[in-house]
């Protein structure tokens, strides 16, 4: 980026539990040295319990948009008007939409980051039509879009009209050293000697119901531990009882440090219907935990480096096993396969190797390149002297 001091504002809905929130705070920590000469702010749209720490070098502002788009837009506009950023970077759909509009009104450049496979995330429900339309109208006006995987980029180009040349694919940085250090701590919960692990918010997209059904069909003798909290808990607890799995499927809730748990697991299973970049999957791999994942539209196939998609049966990919989405029998079979030696040991070693490809320094380098390009364009635009720059389609 340019040598003179810049003001960079990052925006996200909140810092409650979630992969995007962890990716945001990790990025700010990883980029601390690169941004040491800049004025860095973080704006949170909602007042929520914060489960992720922000690097001490970052100045934080918390708004009160109450999970709604219009208040988010109005309040973010006010915050950005006061902060006068040289560039604004946002994560998550609502923050992205508010960022595009607020930055346009203030004629400031913005970068948005799409963390999910947008079409899969919204689905085809009538209730999602407004959200899909909002993305279709606003995303093409961002100065640049960062997609966390190639399939996310493809979806934005084909279904939401974002120009391909204005999208960069940048995965999340995973610090294997940091994760290993935290994994060396004692687990915060009591654990069985041998178990299967899964983690994520208890929401429909994560499809833990599929995992519980597949676990039931697998007949594996060791328990299943699902880390996370969310609105699906009553439904999942009912399913556990219906299947007679009480005492074998453990749902201890949100655990601030999940790594000691995952490090001790026999395998890690991701059962999602949709992902962007599944942090938990790569973090498990960084700990040498072999992984089984549903082949949802974005993320797992790229991470496991599979040349083919799992449409009916499990696929043994270079770095783990992929299974079709919503296929309990296939998932059960994959779990049985991964439970056996020497496959489990082999994938434990391969998982560590693959996780090293997501080193934070490479991710930060690519983010800095995007910001540098946007700031250079802003500085060389004639109206940029008073902030009047907007690089739309």
Short mmCIF file of C-alpha atoms in Angstrom, two decimals:
data_model
loop_
_atom_site.label_atom_id
_atom_site.label_comp_id
_atom_site.label_asym_id
_atom_site.label_seq_id
_atom_site.Cartn_x
_atom_site.Cartn_y
_atom_site.Cartn_z
CA UNK A 1 0.00 0.00 0.00
CA UNK A 2 0.96 3.66 -0.18
CA UNK A 3 3.54 4.80 2.37
CA UNK A 4 1.45 7.55 3.97
CA UNK A 5 -0.90 6.70 6.83
CA UNK A 6 -4.32 5.43 5.81
CA UNK A 7 -7.53 4.96 7.76
CA UNK A 8 -8.98 1.52 7.15
CA UNK A 9 -12.34 0.55 8.62
CA UNK A 10 -13.43 -3.08 8.92
CA UNK A 11 -17.14 -3.87 9.35
CA UNK A 12 -18.95 -6.99 10.53
CA UNK A 13 -22.34 -7.70 12.10
CA UNK A 14 -20.93 -8.65 15.51
CA UNK A 15 -18.30 -10.78 17.21
CA UNK A 16 -20.61 -13.45 18.49
CA UNK A 17 -19.58 -17.06 17.77
CA UNK A 18 -19.06 -17.96 14.12
CA UNK A 19 -16.48 -18.66 11.44
CA UNK A 20 -16.67 -15.25 9.78
CA UNK A 21 -16.22 -13.49 13.11
CA UNK A 22 -13.19 -15.60 13.91
CA UNK A 23 -11.80 -15.01 10.41
CA UNK A 24 -12.19 -11.24 10.85
CA UNK A 25 -10.41 -11.08 14.21
CA UNK A 26 -7.72 -13.46 12.98
CA UNK A 27 -7.11 -11.30 9.92
CA UNK A 28 -6.74 -8.18 12.07
CA UNK A 29 -4.26 -9.98 14.30
CA UNK A 30 -2.30 -11.53 11.42
CA UNK A 31 -2.10 -8.17 9.59
CA UNK A 32 -1.01 -6.18 12.63
CA UNK A 33 2.54 -5.57 11.36
CA UNK A 34 1.39 -4.76 7.82
CA UNK A 35 -1.12 -2.22 9.16
CA UNK A 36 1.12 -0.86 11.93
CA UNK A 37 1.48 2.53 10.23
CA UNK A 38 -2.23 2.85 9.47
CA UNK A 39 -5.25 3.90 11.53
CA UNK A 40 -7.35 0.72 11.84
CA UNK A 41 -10.96 0.63 13.09
CA UNK A 42 -13.53 -2.12 13.50
CA UNK A 43 -17.24 -1.30 13.39
CA UNK A 44 -19.73 -3.82 14.80
CA UNK A 45 -23.30 -3.33 13.62
CA UNK A 46 -25.03 -5.09 16.54
CA UNK A 47 -24.68 -5.15 20.30
CA UNK A 48 -24.01 -8.83 20.95
CA UNK A 49 -21.90 -10.83 23.42
CA UNK A 50 -18.36 -10.87 22.03
CA UNK A 51 -16.70 -14.25 21.82
CA UNK A 52 -13.65 -13.22 19.81
CA UNK A 53 -10.93 -10.85 20.99
CA UNK A 54 -9.88 -7.91 18.85
CA UNK A 55 -6.20 -7.08 18.47
CA UNK A 56 -5.21 -4.24 20.80
CA UNK A 57 -4.06 -2.08 17.86
CA UNK A 58 -7.65 -1.86 16.51
CA UNK A 59 -10.11 0.85 17.60
CA UNK A 60 -13.61 -0.57 17.99
CA UNK A 61 -17.05 1.06 17.53
CA UNK A 62 -20.25 -0.82 18.38
CA UNK A 63 -23.55 0.28 16.82
CA UNK A 64 -27.06 -0.96 17.66
CA UNK A 65 -28.69 -1.99 14.38
CA UNK A 66 -30.61 -4.87 16.00
CA UNK A 67 -29.95 -7.30 13.13
CA UNK A 68 -31.85 -5.14 10.60
CA UNK A 69 -30.56 -3.87 7.27
CA UNK A 70 -32.01 -0.34 7.25
CA UNK A 71 -30.71 0.59 10.74
CA UNK A 72 -27.40 -1.00 9.75
CA UNK A 73 -27.18 1.21 6.68
CA UNK A 74 -28.18 4.40 8.51
CA UNK A 75 -25.91 3.84 11.50
CA UNK A 76 -22.95 2.68 9.42
CA UNK A 77 -23.31 5.75 7.22
CA UNK A 78 -23.08 7.92 10.32
CA UNK A 79 -20.05 6.03 11.63
CA UNK A 80 -18.21 6.21 8.31
CA UNK A 81 -19.05 9.89 7.93
CA UNK A 82 -17.35 10.48 11.27
CA UNK A 83 -14.40 8.16 10.66
CA UNK A 84 -13.75 9.23 7.03
CA UNK A 85 -12.02 6.00 5.96
CA UNK A 86 -9.73 5.72 2.98
CA UNK A 87 -11.25 2.29 2.39
CA UNK A 88 -13.84 0.13 4.17
CA UNK A 89 -13.67 -3.67 4.31
CA UNK A 90 -16.75 -5.69 5.34
CA UNK A 91 -17.61 -9.33 6.05
CA UNK A 92 -21.08 -10.98 5.82
CA UNK A 93 -24.07 -10.13 3.65
CA UNK A 94 -25.81 -7.47 5.76
CA UNK A 95 -22.55 -5.69 6.51
CA UNK A 96 -21.59 -5.91 2.85
CA UNK A 97 -24.86 -4.40 1.62
CA UNK A 98 -24.73 -1.62 4.21
CA UNK A 99 -21.09 -0.97 3.34
CA UNK A 100 -21.75 -0.63 -0.39
CA UNK A 101 -24.59 1.87 0.12
CA UNK A 102 -22.95 3.89 2.92
CA UNK A 103 -19.65 4.09 1.05
CA UNK A 104 -21.42 5.14 -2.14
CA UNK A 105 -23.27 7.96 -0.34
CA UNK A 106 -19.97 9.17 1.10
CA UNK A 107 -18.14 8.51 -2.18
CA UNK A 108 -15.53 6.33 -0.53
CA UNK A 109 -14.12 3.05 -1.90
CA UNK A 110 -15.20 -0.23 -0.35
CA UNK A 111 -14.18 -3.87 -0.39
CA UNK A 112 -16.67 -6.56 0.56
CA UNK A 113 -15.96 -10.19 1.43
CA UNK A 114 -18.46 -12.96 0.72
CA UNK A 115 -18.05 -15.73 3.27
CA UNK A 116 -20.70 -18.18 2.00
CA UNK A 117 -21.88 -19.75 -1.23
CA UNK A 118 -24.60 -17.15 -1.70
CA UNK A 119 -27.13 -19.16 -3.68
CA UNK A 120 -26.93 -22.13 -1.30
CA UNK A 121 -27.04 -19.88 1.74
CA UNK A 122 -30.28 -18.19 0.72
CA UNK A 123 -31.80 -21.20 -0.98
CA UNK A 124 -34.93 -20.95 -3.11
CA UNK A 125 -37.37 -19.97 -0.40
CA UNK A 126 -39.71 -17.09 -1.16
CA UNK A 127 -38.63 -15.45 2.11
CA UNK A 128 -35.07 -15.21 0.75
CA UNK A 129 -36.07 -13.47 -2.47
CA UNK A 130 -35.51 -10.00 -1.01
CA UNK A 131 -32.04 -10.92 0.24
CA UNK A 132 -31.05 -12.41 -3.11
CA UNK A 133 -32.31 -9.32 -4.91
CA UNK A 134 -30.39 -7.03 -2.54
CA UNK A 135 -27.15 -8.89 -3.24
CA UNK A 136 -27.86 -8.85 -6.97
CA UNK A 137 -28.41 -5.08 -6.92
CA UNK A 138 -25.60 -4.02 -4.58
CA UNK A 139 -22.64 -6.40 -4.83
CA UNK A 140 -21.72 -5.39 -8.42
CA UNK A 141 -21.18 -1.83 -7.13
CA UNK A 142 -18.44 -2.76 -4.66
CA UNK A 143 -14.97 -1.65 -5.73
CA UNK A 144 -13.73 -5.16 -5.10
CA UNK A 145 -15.12 -8.45 -3.81
CA UNK A 146 -13.13 -11.07 -1.93
CA UNK A 147 -14.56 -14.59 -2.22
CA UNK A 148 -13.35 -17.26 0.18
CA UNK A 149 -13.36 -19.99 -2.46
CA UNK A 150 -13.47 -20.48 -6.20
CA UNK A 151 -17.04 -21.77 -6.14
CA UNK A 152 -18.16 -18.70 -4.20
CA UNK A 153 -16.63 -16.54 -6.92
CA UNK A 154 -18.29 -18.56 -9.66
CA UNK A 155 -21.68 -18.21 -7.96
CA UNK A 156 -21.30 -14.43 -7.62
CA UNK A 157 -20.40 -14.10 -11.30
CA UNK A 158 -23.06 -16.41 -12.70
CA UNK A 159 -25.98 -15.65 -10.41
CA UNK A 160 -25.41 -12.16 -9.00
CA UNK A 161 -23.79 -10.23 -11.82
CA UNK A 162 -20.48 -9.41 -10.14
CA UNK A 163 -17.74 -8.88 -12.77
CA UNK A 164 -15.19 -11.70 -12.55
CA UNK A 165 -12.27 -9.30 -12.91
CA UNK A 166 -13.36 -7.53 -9.73
CA UNK A 167 -13.27 -10.67 -7.56
CA UNK A 168 -10.24 -12.12 -5.78
CA UNK A 169 -10.32 -15.58 -4.20
CA UNK A 170 -8.65 -15.51 -0.78
CA UNK A 171 -9.21 -18.24 1.78
CA UNK A 172 -8.91 -17.74 5.51
CA UNK A 173 -5.55 -17.75 7.25
CA UNK A 174 -5.05 -20.61 9.69
CA UNK A 175 -2.17 -20.27 12.15
CA UNK A 176 -1.11 -23.82 12.89
CA UNK A 177 1.28 -22.64 15.62
CA UNK A 178 -1.45 -20.69 17.43
CA UNK A 179 -3.92 -23.54 17.16
CA UNK A 180 -1.35 -26.08 18.38
CA UNK A 181 -0.55 -23.85 21.36
CA UNK A 182 -4.19 -23.55 22.36
CA UNK A 183 -4.75 -27.26 21.77
CA UNK A 184 -2.11 -28.04 24.40
CA UNK A 185 -4.39 -26.67 27.13
CA UNK A 186 -6.64 -28.94 29.15
CA UNK A 187 -10.13 -29.44 27.65
CA UNK A 188 -12.81 -27.28 29.26
CA UNK A 189 -15.24 -30.22 29.28
CA UNK A 190 -15.11 -33.86 30.29
CA UNK A 191 -14.45 -36.12 27.32
CA UNK A 192 -14.71 -39.82 26.49
CA UNK A 193 -11.45 -41.62 25.81
CA UNK A 194 -12.36 -42.08 22.13
CA UNK A 195 -14.89 -39.99 20.23
CA UNK A 196 -15.90 -38.27 16.97
CA UNK A 197 -15.96 -34.46 16.93
CA UNK A 198 -18.02 -31.85 15.10
CA UNK A 199 -18.34 -28.12 15.71
CA UNK A 200 -20.44 -25.18 14.58
CA UNK A 201 -23.56 -23.19 15.33
CA UNK A 202 -26.62 -25.35 15.83
CA UNK A 203 -28.44 -23.97 12.79
CA UNK A 204 -30.12 -25.73 9.83
CA UNK A 205 -27.28 -24.97 7.39
CA UNK A 206 -24.81 -26.98 9.48
CA UNK A 207 -27.19 -29.97 9.25
CA UNK A 208 -26.20 -31.70 12.46
CA UNK A 209 -29.40 -33.71 12.12
CA UNK A 210 -27.75 -35.46 9.16
CA UNK A 211 -24.66 -36.14 11.25
CA UNK A 212 -26.69 -37.61 14.11
CA UNK A 213 -28.65 -39.84 11.73
CA UNK A 214 -25.45 -40.97 9.98
CA UNK A 215 -23.77 -41.65 13.32
CA UNK A 216 -26.75 -43.77 14.31
CA UNK A 217 -26.51 -45.78 11.08
CA UNK A 218 -22.73 -46.18 11.33
CA UNK A 219 -22.92 -48.29 14.48
CA UNK A 220 -19.55 -46.92 15.59
CA UNK A 221 -18.93 -47.74 19.25
CA UNK A 222 -17.51 -44.41 20.43
CA UNK A 223 -19.51 -41.24 21.24
CA UNK A 224 -20.15 -38.21 19.05
CA UNK A 225 -19.32 -34.79 20.55
CA UNK A 226 -20.91 -31.75 18.85
CA UNK A 227 -19.50 -28.40 20.01
CA UNK A 228 -21.65 -25.29 19.53
CA UNK A 229 -24.88 -23.58 20.46
CA UNK A 230 -27.88 -22.35 18.52
CA UNK A 231 -31.62 -22.46 17.88
CA UNK A 232 -31.61 -26.06 16.59
CA UNK A 233 -30.68 -27.50 20.00
CA UNK A 234 -34.23 -28.61 20.99
CA UNK A 235 -34.78 -30.30 17.63
CA UNK A 236 -31.41 -32.05 17.74
CA UNK A 237 -31.90 -33.14 21.35
CA UNK A 238 -35.27 -34.62 20.39
CA UNK A 239 -33.68 -36.52 17.49
CA UNK A 240 -31.01 -37.92 19.80
CA UNK A 241 -33.69 -39.27 22.13
CA UNK A 242 -35.81 -40.63 19.28
CA UNK A 243 -32.84 -42.59 17.94
CA UNK A 244 -31.95 -43.90 21.38
CA UNK A 245 -28.60 -42.12 21.42
CA UNK A 246 -28.88 -40.52 24.84
CA UNK A 247 -25.47 -40.56 26.51
CA UNK A 248 -23.74 -41.27 23.18
CA UNK A 249 -24.32 -37.95 21.39
CA UNK A 250 -22.95 -35.17 23.61
CA UNK A 251 -23.78 -31.50 22.96
CA UNK A 252 -21.91 -29.51 25.63
CA UNK A 253 -22.64 -26.14 24.01
CA UNK A 254 -20.26 -23.36 23.02
CA UNK A 255 -16.66 -23.98 24.08
CA UNK A 256 -14.36 -20.96 23.94
CA UNK A 257 -11.32 -23.10 23.16
CA UNK A 258 -12.42 -26.11 21.08
CA UNK A 259 -8.92 -27.13 20.02
CA UNK A 260 -8.04 -29.43 22.96
CA UNK A 261 -11.28 -31.30 22.21
CA UNK A 262 -10.68 -31.60 18.47
CA UNK A 263 -7.03 -32.64 18.95
CA UNK A 264 -8.20 -35.66 20.98
CA UNK A 265 -10.91 -36.71 18.50
CA UNK A 266 -10.61 -39.81 16.34
CA UNK A 267 -12.00 -37.82 13.41
CA UNK A 268 -13.76 -34.54 12.63
CA UNK A 269 -16.98 -34.50 10.60
CA UNK A 270 -18.47 -31.52 8.74
CA UNK A 271 -22.08 -32.14 7.68
CA UNK A 272 -22.98 -28.71 6.27
CA UNK A 273 -25.44 -28.03 3.47
CA UNK A 274 -23.55 -24.87 2.54
CA UNK A 275 -20.19 -23.32 3.35
CA UNK A 276 -17.91 -20.61 2.08
CA UNK A 277 -14.65 -21.51 3.71
CA UNK A 278 -15.13 -23.97 6.59
CA UNK A 279 -12.63 -22.73 9.19
CA UNK A 280 -13.34 -25.58 11.57
CA UNK A 281 -12.46 -28.13 8.90
CA UNK A 282 -9.01 -26.66 8.23
CA UNK A 283 -8.37 -26.08 11.93
CA UNK A 284 -9.11 -29.74 12.63
CA UNK A 285 -6.69 -30.68 9.85
CA UNK A 286 -4.04 -28.41 11.38
CA UNK A 287 -4.32 -30.51 14.54
CA UNK A 288 -3.81 -33.73 12.60
CA UNK A 289 -7.44 -34.75 12.96
CA UNK A 290 -8.62 -36.70 9.88
CA UNK A 291 -11.74 -35.23 8.30
CA UNK A 292 -14.95 -36.33 6.62
CA UNK A 293 -17.02 -33.59 4.95
CA UNK A 294 -20.17 -33.20 2.91
CA UNK A 295 -19.40 -31.98 -0.60
CA UNK A 296 -21.48 -28.81 -0.37
CA UNK A 297 -21.23 -26.14 -3.05
CA UNK A 298 -18.16 -24.32 -1.77
CA UNK A 299 -15.20 -25.04 0.43
CA UNK A 300 -14.69 -28.72 1.31
CA UNK A 301 -13.89 -30.07 -2.17
CA UNK A 302 -11.31 -27.33 -2.72
CA UNK A 303 -9.74 -27.82 0.70
CA UNK A 304 -9.57 -31.61 0.31
CA UNK A 305 -8.29 -31.09 -3.26
CA UNK A 306 -10.81 -33.36 -4.93
CA UNK A 307 -10.89 -33.45 -8.72
CA UNK A 308 -14.40 -34.91 -8.70
CA UNK A 309 -17.62 -34.21 -6.84
CA UNK A 310 -19.36 -36.64 -4.51
CA UNK A 311 -22.82 -37.13 -5.98
CA UNK A 312 -23.73 -40.64 -4.78
CA UNK A 313 -20.95 -42.44 -2.90
CA UNK A 314 -18.08 -41.33 -0.64
CA UNK A 315 -14.98 -40.13 -2.47
CA UNK A 316 -11.54 -40.65 -0.99
CA UNK A 317 -9.91 -37.32 -1.86
CA UNK A 318 -6.21 -36.51 -1.39
CA UNK A 319 -6.75 -34.96 2.06
CA UNK A 320 -9.96 -36.49 3.42
CA UNK A 321 -13.25 -38.14 2.52
CA UNK A 322 -16.09 -36.30 0.75
CA UNK A 323 -19.72 -37.43 0.78
CA UNK A 324 -22.89 -36.15 -0.93
CA UNK A 325 -25.00 -33.57 0.90
CA UNK A 326 -28.05 -35.00 2.72
CA UNK A 327 -26.94 -38.61 2.26
CA UNK A 328 -26.92 -40.24 5.72
CA UNK A 329 -25.95 -43.70 4.51
CA UNK A 330 -22.98 -42.36 2.53
CA UNK A 331 -21.87 -40.28 5.51
CA UNK A 332 -22.20 -43.30 7.80
CA UNK A 333 -20.03 -45.34 5.41
CA UNK A 334 -17.40 -42.59 5.23
CA UNK A 335 -17.22 -42.43 9.02
CA UNK A 336 -16.76 -46.21 9.17
CA UNK A 337 -13.98 -45.97 6.60
CA UNK A 338 -12.16 -43.19 8.46
CA UNK A 339 -12.41 -45.05 11.75
CA UNK A 340 -10.24 -47.85 10.38
CA UNK A 341 -6.46 -47.99 10.47
CA UNK A 342 -4.27 -47.37 8.51
CA UNK A 343 -6.58 -44.92 6.66
CA UNK A 344 -7.15 -42.81 9.74
CA UNK A 345 -3.42 -42.46 10.47
CA UNK A 346 -2.64 -41.72 6.83
CA UNK A 347 -5.19 -38.90 6.67
CA UNK A 348 -4.00 -37.52 9.99
CA UNK A 349 -0.57 -36.92 8.46
CA UNK A 350 -1.99 -35.58 5.18
CA UNK A 351 -4.33 -33.21 7.03
CA UNK A 352 -1.41 -31.42 8.71
CA UNK A 353 0.35 -31.07 5.37
CA UNK A 354 -2.70 -29.52 3.70
CA UNK A 355 -3.41 -27.09 6.54
CA UNK A 356 0.04 -25.56 6.04
CA UNK A 357 -1.16 -24.25 2.66
CA UNK A 358 -3.37 -21.73 4.49
CA UNK A 359 -0.55 -19.97 6.32
CA UNK A 360 -1.58 -16.47 7.52
CA UNK A 361 1.32 -14.63 5.85
CA UNK A 362 0.10 -15.62 2.39
CA UNK A 363 -3.48 -14.59 3.16
CA UNK A 364 -2.41 -11.23 4.57
CA UNK A 365 -0.19 -10.62 1.55
CA UNK A 366 -3.15 -11.08 -0.78
CA UNK A 367 -5.42 -8.83 1.30
CA UNK A 368 -2.77 -6.11 1.33
CA UNK A 369 -2.44 -6.39 -2.45
CA UNK A 370 -6.20 -5.84 -2.88
CA UNK A 371 -6.24 -2.86 -0.50
CA UNK A 372 -3.16 -1.40 -2.15
CA UNK A 373 -4.81 -1.55 -5.57
CA UNK A 374 -8.02 0.09 -4.32
CA UNK A 375 -6.13 2.85 -2.49
CA UNK A 376 -3.96 3.50 -5.54
CA UNK A 377 -7.05 3.87 -7.74
CA UNK A 378 -8.57 6.24 -5.20
CA UNK A 379 -5.44 8.39 -5.07
CA UNK A 380 -5.15 8.60 -8.85
CA UNK A 381 -8.82 9.48 -9.41
CA UNK A 382 -9.15 13.27 -9.96
CA UNK A 383 -11.93 13.69 -7.39
CA UNK A 384 -10.08 11.78 -4.71
CA UNK A 385 -8.62 14.84 -3.02
CA UNK A 386 -11.82 15.43 -1.03
CA UNK A 387 -12.85 11.78 -0.84
CA UNK A 388 -15.18 11.95 -3.86
CA UNK A 389 -14.35 8.62 -5.37
CA UNK A 390 -16.65 5.73 -6.15
CA UNK A 391 -15.50 2.97 -8.45
CA UNK A 392 -18.75 1.27 -9.45
CA UNK A 393 -19.47 -0.84 -12.51
#
